C-alpha cells in the first residue's frame, strides 16, 4: 500500500502526477493572455496613464506568500489529522480483534465482520457514496436495519457496543475486561467523530475566498507591472510566479477536504482493503483481498 | 450538516459569503477617499514637503503581514479548539448513551434527556441567550431548580453525576462500571471547562489593538506613498492591498470569539440538533428533528 | 467573568487598555528625539560621512520582524499553557467535588475547603504574595502547619491525598473508587507542576536580550536612514515603525511570565473566586461570593 | 548511541557529513554552467532582448523561501514523529519487560524474545529488507509461520497478545493485571500503526513536485537576472543562493521518508541493538551486544 | 528556584548573561576585519571587477532569516520538551511519594531514596558525568550493582518496579492499587525514554551545517556589498546584522542539546535539589537541602 514516486531529481522535474496542473491550466492560459496584452499595449502605456511599478507588487506578493503559507499549513494539518484518524482506525481494529481473540475466541469472526462494516460504512459516509453493496456483503440480513438509519456508521458502532454488553450480561466477560474493551470501542467512536468534524467544519469560508481572489487578481495584474522592465520576458516570469501561486492556492483547496476522490485525497479504498487483509489474516483466513497497488500515476483510490 | 460552497474556481471568485466584506466596506470606502485625496493633492506635494516613498512602507507592510499571519494563526487555533470541543461533546454523548444502553437499558431515555439538556444549556451559556425554553422542554418540573443557579450547565452535569451515583448505590452498577462511566462524564466536564476558558480568555487585548491600529494607519498612509509612482493606479493598488489587510484583521477578530452568531462562528444550533438526532435515533425513536441544512449563503446558525 | 472589549472598529482604534503604551512611552519619545536629531543634522551629513540608506535596514527590519514573530509565538504559547492549566484546575476541582458528592456525600464540605485552600495557595505561590489570610480563613487551626512549609501548595495536595487514603482505610471507598479519585488528584498535581515549570523556566534569557537590543538599536538608527528620503516625514514613519516593534517586544516580555499583576496577565483573583462560586454552589450553599466583573479598562485582577 | 558532531564553530564550517552536498553536486555544477553562459552571453543581451532584472526574482525568491520553510517544517515533523514512535517503542518494551518480571518472572526470557522479534520485524518492514535472519535467530522454529504472513510484525504482536491471554486463562494473571499489561501491548500496536502511516502517506506529492520544479527553475534563471549587475560575481552569488535552496529542497525530500538508509534517516539498526541491550540487561544476561558507535562521519546506520 | 532577570528595559539593554556574546566574539571581530578590508579596498573595486550589490543579499538575507527562524523554533521545541520532561519527573515523583504514603506509609522513606537515586542517575546519564557519589550517598551497599550496569537509570527504575511487585506479592497491595501505582512508574519510564531520545537524536546534522555555513558566508560577504553605499557606516551596519544572525545561529546550536552546562541549558542540579526538598518535606524530614539560588549572572547550574 505504498506509493513510491520517482526519487531521482531529474525524473521528478517532469513527473506527471496530474493533480494540480490540469486544474489550473485554464487560469494559467488566461494569465499568459494577460501577459501578451500587457506586451502589446506597452507602446500606448504613456497615453493610457497606466503606471504600475513592481515595488507595490513586491510588497503584496510577499504578503500573499505569507498568507498562502498560513493557509497551506492549515489545510495540510486537516489532511494530516484525517490521515491520523484513519491510522488510528487501523490500530483500533487490530486491537479490538486481538482482544476478542484473547478473551472470547469463538466470536472473532463476528467481530471482524462488524469492524469491517464499520470501516466501509465510514468510508461511504465520508464520500457520500452508497454503502449498500458493502454493508450487504458483510452483514447480510442485518444490513437493512442499518441502512435505513440516518447515521449508519453510528448504528454499526452501537451494534458492537451491544454485542459487547451481551458478552458481559452472559457472564463471559468480567466487568474489568468489559470496560477495557469498551475503551477500545471508544477509539472507534473518536475516529468517526473526528472525521465527521473535519467534513462538517470547512476552514472559515472567508479565508479561502479572500486568498482565492487576492491570488487571482495579483496574477492578473502582475504582467502589467512586469512588462515595463522585462518586456518579452514578462511571459516567462509572470507565468512562473502565477504557476507557483495558483498551484499552492489550488492544492490548499484540495487538501482542505481530504475525503474525496482527487489525487491528493486519502486513498480510503486502499485503506479499507488493508484493514480487511489485516483482520482476516489475524483470523487465519487464507482468501485475502489483493494488496492495493498504485497505478502508474502513483495513485491509490 | 455539511456546508458545500461552490468548488469551481470561477464561481468562487464572485461567491458571496457576506461575512467580511460588509464589515470592512466603510473602511474600504474611507481608504478610497484617501487615495483620491492623495491623487488630487499631488501637485502641491513639493510645496507641502510631503515626501513619502514606498521603501519604508514595504518594510512596514511585510512586518505587518508577518504579525497578521501570527494573529490569524492564533485566532484560528481558538476557533479550531472550540470546534474540537464540540466534536468531543458529540463523541462523549454518543459514548455515554451507548454505555447506558449496554449496562442499564431502562435508563436510556432519562440519560438522553439529561445529555440534551447539557448540550442546549452549554450553547445558551456560551451565547448568553436564554436557556429557559430548551431546558423546560427537556427537563419539565426539574428545570426551575437548574435555571435558578449561576452555572446551570455545571448543575446539569452534577445531575448526571448524581444519577450515576444512585445507580451505584442501588447496586445496579459495580464500582468498575461506575468509574468507567464516570470517566465519560469527565469528558463532558472537560468540554464545558474548555469552552468557558475560550470565552473568558480573549487573546491579550493589546495584540488586537496593536494590529488593528497599525493596519488602519498603514492603509490610510499607503496612498500617499504610492501616488508619486502610480498616480491614478493608486486607487486600484491601494484598494487591493487595503482589502487584503483589513479583511484578515477583521476575520481574525471574528474567529477569536467563535461562539457568536456571525457567519464564521460555530453553528451551535445545528450541532445541538445533530446531537439530538443521534441520541434519539440510538433510542430507536422515530420522530427525529430535521437534519439542519445550510441556507443559500452556505450558512448554518 | 467575561471581558468584552468594544467590538466596533472605530472605538477599538482609540480604546485605552493601558498595558503597553505607557511602558514604551519613554522609549518612543527618545525615538522621536532621534528623528529630530536626524532631521536637524541632515545638512551636515555629507561632511560627517554618514551614509545610511534604507536598503540594509529593510533587510534587517524584515529579519527582526521574523524573529519577533517567533518570540511572540513562544511567549504567547506560555501564556496559553498557563491559562489552560488554570482551566484544568477548575475542571479538576469540579470533578473531584462531584465525585465526592457521589460516593461520600458527608465529606463534600471538607473537600471543598481543601480544594479552595489548594487554589488560593497556588495563586499566592505563583505571585509570591502572602497566602496566610486565605489559608487561615479556609483551614483555621490547620493553617499554621501548612504555612510553615517550603512548598505549602504541595502540602495541601498531600492533605487531600491523606484524606482520600483514610476513606480507603476505613473501608468507605473500595480500591477501585479510590484509584479513580486518586487519578483526579493527579490532575491537580499536574496543574501545580505545570505552573511551577512556567515560573521557573523563563524563555532562554539570551533570546529576550538579543531581540530587546536589536529592536532598540534598530529603532534608534532608523531615523538616520529614513531622513534622506523622507525629511520631515521621518517623524511620522519612524514613530510608526518604532511603535509596532517596541510594542511587540514589550508585549512578548509581559506574556512570557503570565502570573503577575500586569494587564495582560492571568486574572487569578477572578479565577479563584470563580472556582469558589462553582464549588459552593454545588454544595447548595447560598452565600456565594460576587461574580468578578472587569473594571472600566476591561481588566480583571 | 550518541552522535556528537564537532562543536567548534570553525570545525563545523568544514565538517563533512556527506548527506546533502553529494546529491546536489551535479545540479550545482549545472548551475555554475548557467552562470558562465550568462556571463558569456552578456554582450549579446541587448540584441537578444533578454531583460531579466532582479526585482521579480527577489519577490519570487522570498516566496520560495517561505514555501521551503513550510515544506521543511512538514518534513521535519514527520521525521520527529518517526523518532518519537521509536522512542516510544523503547519505553513500551522496557515497561512490558519490567511488568512481566514483576508478575510472572518465569516468562521474562520468552517475552524478551517476542519483543525483540517485534522490533526487528518492524525495522525490516519499514526498510523493505528481509526479516528472515533476525526472526529465525530469535524465534527459531516458530519463525516460519510468522514469515509466511503478509504482515509479519502484526503477527508477532498477535503472538504477544495470545501469550498474555494464556497467562490469564491459566489463572496466573487476574483480569486487572491482564488489562493493565494489554494496555502496554496497545502502545506497541500504536508504534507499528504510526510507522506504517508515515510510510504509506507521503506528503502530498504535488507539494514536493511544485517546490522541486520552482526551486530548480529559479536557480537556473537566477544567473541571467544577476549578471547585469554583478558580472563575474554572478558565479559566487548565484552558487551561494543555489546551494542553500537546493540543499533545503533535498534535505526536506530526505527527511520526508525517514526510514531508509540515508545519512539523516533514523539509525534503526542502532536502535534495535539498543533495545536488545536494555532488555537483556534487565534479564541479567551478561553477553550483551556492543553499544553502537557512530563511524567517523558521525553516522549510525 | 526562580530566575528573575532585571525587568527594566534600560537595564536589560546592558544585562550581561554571558551565554552567547563570548562565543561569537571572535567571529564578530573577524567580521569587523572584513568590513575594514572592504572599506580599504573600495578604491580598487573597479579595477578588481568586484561588483556586489545589496539586492541579491537582501533576497538571501530574508531567506536566511526564514530558515534561521525555522531552526530556532525547532531547537527551542527540543529545549521546551526537555524542560517538560523534567517537570513531569517532579510531578511523577511527588505523585508516587504521596501514593506510597497513602497505601503503605512504612515504605515512604525507602521510596524517597529510590526516587532520588533515579533523578540523580538520570542527571548524570544525560550529562555524561559520574553518578557514583550521588548513588552511593543514596543507595549505600546497593550502589555497586547499579553502577556496574550499562543503563544505571533503567536499573533503578527496575528496582522500583520490583519493590512494587514485592508489595503486591506480599498481599500488601491489591491488584488494583498495584496497577495504579505501576502507571505512575510508567511516567518515570517515559521521562527517561524521552530524555534519551533528545540526547541521541540531534536535529539532522545537515540543517545545522547548512545554516552555519550560510550564515557565516553571508556575514563575511555582506561588508563588500554594503561598502559601496555606506562606506564607513559599513562597520556599524554589518556588525549589527552579523551580531543578530550569528547570535541566533549560536543560540539554536546551544538549545538543541539542552542537557549540558551552558548558560541556557537546563539547571538540572537545581532541579534535583528541588525534587529532594519536596520529597523529604513530604516525609516530614527537617534537615532539607538549601533552596537553589541563581548566582549574580542569573544562572542556576
Short mmCIF file of C-alpha atoms in Angstrom, two decimals, chain C residues 30-287:
data_model
loop_
_atom_site.label_atom_id
_atom_site.label_comp_id
_atom_site.label_asym_id
_atom_site.label_seq_id
_atom_site.Cartn_x
_atom_site.Cartn_y
_atom_site.Cartn_z
CA UNK C 30 13.54 59.06 22.81
CA UNK C 31 12.94 57.76 19.34
CA UNK C 32 11.20 60.99 18.31
CA UNK C 33 14.17 62.91 19.66
CA UNK C 34 16.43 60.77 17.48
CA UNK C 35 14.25 61.63 14.49
CA UNK C 36 14.53 65.33 15.30
CA UNK C 37 18.28 64.97 15.64
CA UNK C 38 18.41 63.25 12.27
CA UNK C 39 16.35 65.96 10.61
CA UNK C 40 18.38 68.77 12.14
CA UNK C 41 21.75 67.21 11.32
CA UNK C 42 20.80 66.43 7.73
CA UNK C 43 22.68 69.42 6.19
CA UNK C 44 25.94 68.26 7.78
CA UNK C 45 25.54 64.62 6.65
CA UNK C 46 27.89 64.94 3.74
CA UNK C 47 30.57 66.43 5.93
CA UNK C 48 30.12 63.81 8.66
CA UNK C 49 30.35 60.97 6.20
CA UNK C 50 27.07 59.50 7.49
CA UNK C 51 25.76 57.37 4.71
CA UNK C 52 22.85 55.27 5.92
CA UNK C 53 20.48 54.06 3.23
CA UNK C 54 17.22 52.25 3.72
CA UNK C 55 18.11 49.06 1.85
CA UNK C 56 20.14 47.34 4.62
CA UNK C 57 17.54 48.46 7.18
CA UNK C 58 14.88 46.88 5.07
CA UNK C 59 16.73 43.59 5.18
CA UNK C 60 17.31 43.98 8.91
CA UNK C 61 13.74 45.08 9.60
CA UNK C 62 12.20 42.07 7.91
CA UNK C 63 14.60 39.76 9.74
CA UNK C 64 13.70 41.36 13.06
CA UNK C 65 10.01 41.01 12.21
CA UNK C 66 10.53 37.30 11.62
CA UNK C 67 12.39 36.87 14.91
CA UNK C 68 9.82 39.00 16.77
CA UNK C 69 7.12 36.80 15.30
CA UNK C 70 8.96 33.74 16.64
CA UNK C 71 9.42 35.28 20.08
CA UNK C 72 5.80 36.38 20.30
CA UNK C 73 4.50 32.97 19.39
CA UNK C 74 6.76 31.43 22.03
CA UNK C 75 5.66 33.89 24.71
CA UNK C 76 2.04 33.53 23.72
CA UNK C 77 2.22 29.77 23.95
CA UNK C 78 3.47 30.08 27.52
CA UNK C 79 0.55 32.37 28.32
CA UNK C 80 -1.87 29.94 26.69
CA UNK C 81 -0.44 26.99 28.55
CA UNK C 82 -0.76 28.87 31.85
CA UNK C 83 -4.39 29.62 31.06
CA UNK C 84 -5.04 26.02 30.11
CA UNK C 85 -3.54 24.81 33.36
CA UNK C 86 -5.87 27.07 35.33
CA UNK C 87 -8.76 25.96 33.17
CA UNK C 88 -7.77 22.40 34.00
CA UNK C 89 -7.71 23.35 37.68
CA UNK C 90 -11.35 24.43 37.50
CA UNK C 91 -12.28 21.19 35.74
CA UNK C 92 -10.38 19.02 38.22
CA UNK C 93 -11.93 20.82 41.21
CA UNK C 94 -15.46 20.36 39.89
CA UNK C 95 -14.76 16.74 39.04
CA UNK C 96 -13.35 15.85 42.44
CA UNK C 97 -16.18 17.72 44.14
CA UNK C 98 -18.85 15.84 42.23
CA UNK C 99 -17.07 12.51 42.73
CA UNK C 100 -17.00 13.11 46.48
CA UNK C 101 -20.66 14.11 46.47
CA UNK C 102 -21.41 10.89 44.63
CA UNK C 103 -19.50 8.42 46.81
CA UNK C 104 -19.16 10.02 50.26
CA UNK C 105 -21.56 12.99 50.37
CA UNK C 106 -20.91 13.70 54.04
CA UNK C 107 -17.37 14.81 53.23
CA UNK C 108 -18.28 17.27 50.49
CA UNK C 109 -17.84 20.36 52.66
CA UNK C 110 -14.41 19.26 53.86
CA UNK C 111 -13.18 18.61 50.33
CA UNK C 112 -14.45 21.99 49.14
CA UNK C 113 -12.35 23.62 51.83
CA UNK C 114 -9.23 21.69 50.87
CA UNK C 115 -9.71 22.37 47.17
CA UNK C 116 -10.14 26.09 47.77
CA UNK C 117 -7.07 26.15 50.01
CA UNK C 118 -5.21 24.45 47.18
CA UNK C 119 -6.28 27.04 44.60
CA UNK C 120 -5.59 30.07 46.77
CA UNK C 121 -2.26 28.67 47.89
CA UNK C 122 -1.24 28.09 44.28
CA UNK C 123 -2.22 31.64 43.37
CA UNK C 124 -0.11 33.11 46.16
CA UNK C 125 2.81 30.83 45.36
CA UNK C 126 2.81 31.94 41.74
CA UNK C 127 2.52 35.61 42.63
CA UNK C 128 4.93 35.47 45.58
CA UNK C 129 2.23 37.03 47.76
CA UNK C 130 1.29 36.08 51.32
CA UNK C 131 -1.04 33.06 51.50
CA UNK C 132 -1.71 33.47 55.25
CA UNK C 133 -5.08 35.33 55.16
CA UNK C 134 -6.67 32.96 52.65
CA UNK C 135 -5.27 29.78 54.17
CA UNK C 136 -6.32 30.81 57.70
CA UNK C 137 -9.81 31.76 56.51
CA UNK C 138 -10.21 28.34 54.93
CA UNK C 139 -8.28 25.90 57.10
CA UNK C 140 -8.45 27.51 60.56
CA UNK C 141 -6.16 25.79 63.07
CA UNK C 142 -4.69 23.57 60.44
CA UNK C 143 -3.29 26.56 58.58
CA UNK C 144 -0.17 27.01 60.69
CA UNK C 145 1.33 23.66 59.77
CA UNK C 146 0.78 24.30 56.07
CA UNK C 147 2.18 27.80 56.18
CA UNK C 148 5.40 26.74 57.87
CA UNK C 149 6.43 24.55 54.93
CA UNK C 150 8.55 25.49 51.96
CA UNK C 151 6.02 24.18 49.47
CA UNK C 152 2.60 24.92 51.01
CA UNK C 153 0.60 24.07 47.89
CA UNK C 154 2.21 20.66 47.72
CA UNK C 155 1.35 20.17 51.39
CA UNK C 156 -2.33 20.92 50.78
CA UNK C 157 -2.22 18.40 47.99
CA UNK C 158 -0.72 15.87 50.40
CA UNK C 159 -3.58 16.57 52.83
CA UNK C 160 -6.09 15.70 50.14
CA UNK C 161 -4.17 12.56 49.34
CA UNK C 162 -4.19 11.59 53.02
CA UNK C 163 -7.88 12.38 53.38
CA UNK C 164 -8.53 10.04 50.47
CA UNK C 165 -6.29 7.35 51.96
CA UNK C 166 -8.28 7.50 55.21
CA UNK C 167 -11.54 6.98 53.36
CA UNK C 168 -9.99 3.89 51.80
CA UNK C 169 -8.52 2.58 55.03
CA UNK C 170 -11.89 2.99 56.77
CA UNK C 171 -13.48 0.89 54.04
CA UNK C 172 -15.65 3.75 52.84
CA UNK C 173 -14.05 3.57 49.42
CA UNK C 174 -13.20 0.42 47.52
CA UNK C 175 -9.78 0.22 45.88
CA UNK C 176 -11.39 0.91 42.54
CA UNK C 177 -13.11 4.09 43.57
CA UNK C 178 -10.00 5.10 45.49
CA UNK C 179 -7.71 4.82 42.47
CA UNK C 180 -10.32 6.55 40.33
CA UNK C 181 -10.37 9.58 42.63
CA UNK C 182 -6.60 9.49 43.06
CA UNK C 183 -6.40 9.96 39.30
CA UNK C 184 -8.37 13.19 39.70
CA UNK C 185 -5.92 14.28 42.39
CA UNK C 186 -3.14 13.63 39.91
CA UNK C 187 -4.66 16.29 37.68
CA UNK C 188 -4.30 18.83 40.47
CA UNK C 189 -0.71 17.72 40.82
CA UNK C 190 -0.12 18.28 37.14
CA UNK C 191 -1.56 21.79 37.34
CA UNK C 192 0.76 22.84 40.13
CA UNK C 193 3.73 21.14 38.47
CA UNK C 194 2.99 22.83 35.16
CA UNK C 195 2.65 26.29 36.72
CA UNK C 196 5.89 25.84 38.65
CA UNK C 197 7.59 24.88 35.43
CA UNK C 198 6.42 28.01 33.65
CA UNK C 199 7.55 30.20 36.54
CA UNK C 200 10.94 28.58 36.98
CA UNK C 201 11.83 28.30 33.29
CA UNK C 202 11.90 31.64 31.51
CA UNK C 203 12.43 31.70 27.77
CA UNK C 204 16.21 31.39 27.37
CA UNK C 205 17.38 34.77 28.57
CA UNK C 206 19.59 35.32 25.55
CA UNK C 207 16.58 35.40 23.20
CA UNK C 208 14.97 38.23 25.11
CA UNK C 209 18.22 40.18 25.35
CA UNK C 210 19.10 39.70 21.73
CA UNK C 211 15.76 40.91 20.45
CA UNK C 212 15.46 43.65 23.03
CA UNK C 213 18.80 45.07 21.98
CA UNK C 214 18.32 44.56 18.28
CA UNK C 215 14.90 46.19 18.28
CA UNK C 216 16.15 49.13 20.31
CA UNK C 217 19.22 49.72 18.18
CA UNK C 218 17.18 49.31 15.00
CA UNK C 219 14.62 51.88 16.11
CA UNK C 220 17.36 54.31 17.14
CA UNK C 221 19.25 54.11 13.86
CA UNK C 222 16.22 54.02 11.61
CA UNK C 223 15.61 57.82 11.56
CA UNK C 224 19.09 58.39 10.16
CA UNK C 225 18.35 56.01 7.29
CA UNK C 226 14.90 57.43 6.61
CA UNK C 227 15.73 61.11 6.81
CA UNK C 228 17.45 61.48 3.44
CA UNK C 229 14.34 60.38 1.56
CA UNK C 230 11.54 61.42 3.88
CA UNK C 231 12.85 64.55 5.60
CA UNK C 232 10.08 65.84 7.94
CA UNK C 233 8.02 62.72 7.35
CA UNK C 234 10.74 60.80 9.22
CA UNK C 235 8.98 61.71 12.46
CA UNK C 236 5.76 60.03 11.37
CA UNK C 237 7.18 56.95 9.69
CA UNK C 238 9.93 56.24 12.22
CA UNK C 239 7.47 56.75 15.11
CA UNK C 240 5.05 54.37 13.46
CA UNK C 241 7.59 51.61 12.86
CA UNK C 242 9.07 52.03 16.35
CA UNK C 243 5.61 51.86 17.88
CA UNK C 244 4.91 48.46 16.34
CA UNK C 245 8.31 46.94 17.02
CA UNK C 246 8.68 48.21 20.60
CA UNK C 247 5.09 47.23 21.43
CA UNK C 248 5.56 43.69 20.23
CA UNK C 249 8.85 43.37 22.09
CA UNK C 250 7.25 44.64 25.31
CA UNK C 251 4.14 42.55 24.92
CA UNK C 252 6.20 39.39 24.46
CA UNK C 253 8.12 40.21 27.63
CA UNK C 254 4.87 40.63 29.51
CA UNK C 255 3.22 37.43 28.29
CA UNK C 256 6.34 35.41 28.97
CA UNK C 257 5.65 35.47 32.72
CA UNK C 258 1.85 35.39 32.88
CA UNK C 259 1.38 35.09 36.64
CA UNK C 260 1.86 38.70 37.70
CA UNK C 261 -0.38 41.70 38.12
CA UNK C 262 0.09 43.32 34.70
CA UNK C 263 -2.85 43.99 32.42
CA UNK C 264 -2.33 41.01 30.18
CA UNK C 265 -1.54 38.59 32.97
CA UNK C 266 -3.91 35.91 34.15
CA UNK C 267 -6.76 37.22 36.34
CA UNK C 268 -6.06 34.67 39.08
CA UNK C 269 -8.12 36.53 41.69
CA UNK C 270 -11.19 36.26 39.50
CA UNK C 271 -10.39 32.64 38.68
CA UNK C 272 -10.13 31.67 42.34
CA UNK C 273 -13.41 33.43 43.11
CA UNK C 274 -14.99 31.65 40.18
CA UNK C 275 -13.87 28.25 41.46
CA UNK C 276 -15.19 29.18 44.91
CA UNK C 277 -18.59 30.10 43.46
CA UNK C 278 -18.74 26.86 41.50
CA UNK C 279 -17.80 24.56 44.37
CA UNK C 280 -20.00 26.30 46.94
CA UNK C 281 -22.96 26.27 44.58
CA UNK C 282 -22.51 22.55 44.06
CA UNK C 283 -22.77 22.25 47.86
CA UNK C 284 -26.07 24.18 47.70
CA UNK C 285 -24.60 27.00 49.75
CA UNK C 286 -26.45 30.26 49.29
CA UNK C 287 -23.92 32.87 50.42
#
